[in-house]
């Protein structure tokens, strides 16, 4: 059992919390208002704890960033001491919204949120993954008709190996996981978010992933 902290209590964070808890991990869901989060999350497993973001980062071993990508950099930079020496799994995309509220542009063109986080958090092992799909696919990849792909980007091989294990707990088969290389490769997968709004406008909120076909 691993002690996992999840920063962000929206659909992504709560979805991941439920599946990881069911897999046997101890999960702390961190948010700015933990009491409100606990009141809303009545359907989550009893193993899940609730805390503020700083406490969550300090008291867990692996931290997942599921905060809104456009605010993640500042929020996590403020937790530099708490995140030192830990694996930070970044599943967010930093985008600016279009008029209809869907992603319209990247906040970090020519770079990526993951690269920025690694630069600001030099003592933390940042691994980018699960950011090329709708949130429900993150924890149920087997429900798609075509096998999806979970891409990995990160500088630390040991950190990526650990994250690969967590992906397995979420239902990802080894052949569905594609290690792209170091953290700079995250700019490629983060740019994939720009295709998402066009698909949603045409087909609605139907589960899908941007995957590699062979």
PDB file of N, CA and C in Angstrom, residues 68-71 93-110 116 190 193-194 197 201:
ATOM      1  N   UNK A  68      -6.374  22.661 -11.516  1.00  0.00           N
ATOM      2  CA  UNK A  68      -6.501  23.296 -12.827  1.00  0.00           C
ATOM      3  C   UNK A  68      -5.137  23.741 -13.347  1.00  0.00           C
ATOM      4  N   UNK A  69      -4.823  23.342 -14.583  1.00  0.00           N
ATOM      5  CA  UNK A  69      -3.482  23.553 -15.106  1.00  0.00           C
ATOM      6  C   UNK A  69      -3.041  25.000 -15.182  1.00  0.00           C
ATOM      7  N   UNK A  70      -3.979  25.912 -15.359  1.00  0.00           N
ATOM      8  CA  UNK A  70      -3.588  27.313 -15.482  1.00  0.00           C
ATOM      9  C   UNK A  70      -3.159  27.924 -14.153  1.00  0.00           C
ATOM     10  N   UNK A  71      -3.446  27.234 -13.039  1.00  0.00           N
ATOM     11  CA  UNK A  71      -3.012  27.725 -11.726  1.00  0.00           C
ATOM     12  C   UNK A  71      -2.026  26.782 -11.044  1.00  0.00           C
ATOM     13  N   UNK A  93      -3.399  19.818 -17.715  1.00  0.00           N
ATOM     14  CA  UNK A  93      -3.016  20.557 -18.909  1.00  0.00           C
ATOM     15  C   UNK A  93      -3.237  22.047 -18.655  1.00  0.00           C
ATOM     16  N   UNK A  94      -2.218  22.844 -18.949  1.00  0.00           N
ATOM     17  CA  UNK A  94      -2.308  24.288 -18.717  1.00  0.00           C
ATOM     18  C   UNK A  94      -2.801  24.964 -19.985  1.00  0.00           C
ATOM     19  N   UNK A  95      -4.055  25.373 -19.985  1.00  0.00           N
ATOM     20  CA  UNK A  95      -4.662  25.980 -21.166  1.00  0.00           C
ATOM     21  C   UNK A  95      -5.447  27.236 -20.798  1.00  0.00           C
ATOM     22  N   UNK A  96      -5.670  28.038 -21.820  1.00  0.00           N
ATOM     23  CA  UNK A  96      -6.578  29.179 -21.705  1.00  0.00           C
ATOM     24  C   UNK A  96      -7.864  28.814 -22.432  1.00  0.00           C
ATOM     25  N   UNK A  97      -8.995  29.139 -21.823  1.00  0.00           N
ATOM     26  CA  UNK A  97     -10.281  28.732 -22.379  1.00  0.00           C
ATOM     27  C   UNK A  97     -10.710  29.607 -23.549  1.00  0.00           C
ATOM     28  N   UNK A  98     -11.444  28.974 -24.470  1.00  0.00           N
ATOM     29  CA  UNK A  98     -12.133  29.701 -25.529  1.00  0.00           C
ATOM     30  C   UNK A  98     -13.430  30.274 -24.960  1.00  0.00           C
ATOM     31  N   UNK A  99     -14.182  30.955 -25.814  1.00  0.00           N
ATOM     32  CA  UNK A  99     -15.427  31.590 -25.368  1.00  0.00           C
ATOM     33  C   UNK A  99     -16.422  30.566 -24.838  1.00  0.00           C
ATOM     34  N   UNK A 100     -16.384  29.334 -25.355  1.00  0.00           N
ATOM     35  CA  UNK A 100     -17.339  28.313 -24.910  1.00  0.00           C
ATOM     36  C   UNK A 100     -16.845  27.529 -23.712  1.00  0.00           C
ATOM     37  N   UNK A 101     -15.696  27.935 -23.146  1.00  0.00           N
ATOM     38  CA  UNK A 101     -15.192  27.290 -21.950  1.00  0.00           C
ATOM     39  C   UNK A 101     -14.305  26.089 -22.188  1.00  0.00           C
ATOM     40  N   UNK A 102     -14.120  25.698 -23.441  1.00  0.00           N
ATOM     41  CA  UNK A 102     -13.236  24.583 -23.764  1.00  0.00           C
ATOM     42  C   UNK A 102     -11.826  25.103 -24.027  1.00  0.00           C
ATOM     43  N   UNK A 103     -10.809  24.242 -23.897  1.00  0.00           N
ATOM     44  CA  UNK A 103      -9.429  24.701 -24.113  1.00  0.00           C
ATOM     45  C   UNK A 103      -9.242  25.338 -25.481  1.00  0.00           C
ATOM     46  N   UNK A 104      -8.558  26.490 -25.484  1.00  0.00           N
ATOM     47  CA  UNK A 104      -8.355  27.195 -26.741  1.00  0.00           C
ATOM     48  C   UNK A 104      -6.907  27.439 -27.088  1.00  0.00           C
ATOM     49  N   UNK A 105      -6.047  27.508 -26.083  1.00  0.00           N
ATOM     50  CA  UNK A 105      -4.637  27.785 -26.343  1.00  0.00           C
ATOM     51  C   UNK A 105      -3.811  27.290 -25.153  1.00  0.00           C
ATOM     52  N   UNK A 106      -2.520  27.088 -25.385  1.00  0.00           N
ATOM     53  CA  UNK A 106      -1.626  26.623 -24.336  1.00  0.00           C
ATOM     54  C   UNK A 106      -1.098  27.791 -23.511  1.00  0.00           C
ATOM     55  N   UNK A 107      -0.957  27.594 -22.223  1.00  0.00           N
ATOM     56  CA  UNK A 107      -0.363  28.616 -21.359  1.00  0.00           C
ATOM     57  C   UNK A 107       1.152  28.686 -21.526  1.00  0.00           C
ATOM     58  N   UNK A 108       1.764  27.567 -21.948  1.00  0.00           N
ATOM     59  CA  UNK A 108       3.223  27.508 -22.037  1.00  0.00           C
ATOM     60  C   UNK A 108       3.665  27.016 -23.422  1.00  0.00           C
ATOM     61  N   UNK A 109       3.346  27.744 -24.483  1.00  0.00           N
ATOM     62  CA  UNK A 109       3.775  27.310 -25.815  1.00  0.00           C
ATOM     63  C   UNK A 109       5.301  27.235 -25.899  1.00  0.00           C
ATOM     64  N   UNK A 110       5.803  26.217 -26.580  1.00  0.00           N
ATOM     65  CA  UNK A 110       7.241  26.020 -26.645  1.00  0.00           C
ATOM     66  C   UNK A 110       7.824  25.372 -25.410  1.00  0.00           C
ATOM     67  N   UNK A 116       7.896  23.237 -16.609  1.00  0.00           N
ATOM     68  CA  UNK A 116       7.917  24.378 -15.695  1.00  0.00           C
ATOM     69  C   UNK A 116       7.919  23.903 -14.238  1.00  0.00           C
ATOM     70  N   UNK A 190       1.138  17.520 -23.995  1.00  0.00           N
ATOM     71  CA  UNK A 190       0.305  18.643 -23.555  1.00  0.00           C
ATOM     72  C   UNK A 190      -0.306  19.376 -24.747  1.00  0.00           C
ATOM     73  N   UNK A 193      -3.825  18.378 -26.209  1.00  0.00           N
ATOM     74  CA  UNK A 193      -5.087  18.871 -25.652  1.00  0.00           C
ATOM     75  C   UNK A 193      -5.828  19.757 -26.645  1.00  0.00           C
ATOM     76  N   UNK A 194      -5.114  20.351 -27.576  1.00  0.00           N
ATOM     77  CA  UNK A 194      -5.748  21.272 -28.514  1.00  0.00           C
ATOM     78  C   UNK A 194      -6.703  20.568 -29.471  1.00  0.00           C
ATOM     79  N   UNK A 197     -11.074  19.972 -27.738  1.00  0.00           N
ATOM     80  CA  UNK A 197     -12.309  20.746 -27.879  1.00  0.00           C
ATOM     81  C   UNK A 197     -13.013  20.508 -29.204  1.00  0.00           C
ATOM     82  N   UNK A 201     -16.873  19.214 -29.398  1.00  0.00           N
ATOM     83  CA  UNK A 201     -17.918  19.985 -30.090  1.00  0.00           C
ATOM     84  C   UNK A 201     -18.672  19.136 -31.108  1.00  0.00           C
TER      85      UNK A 201
END
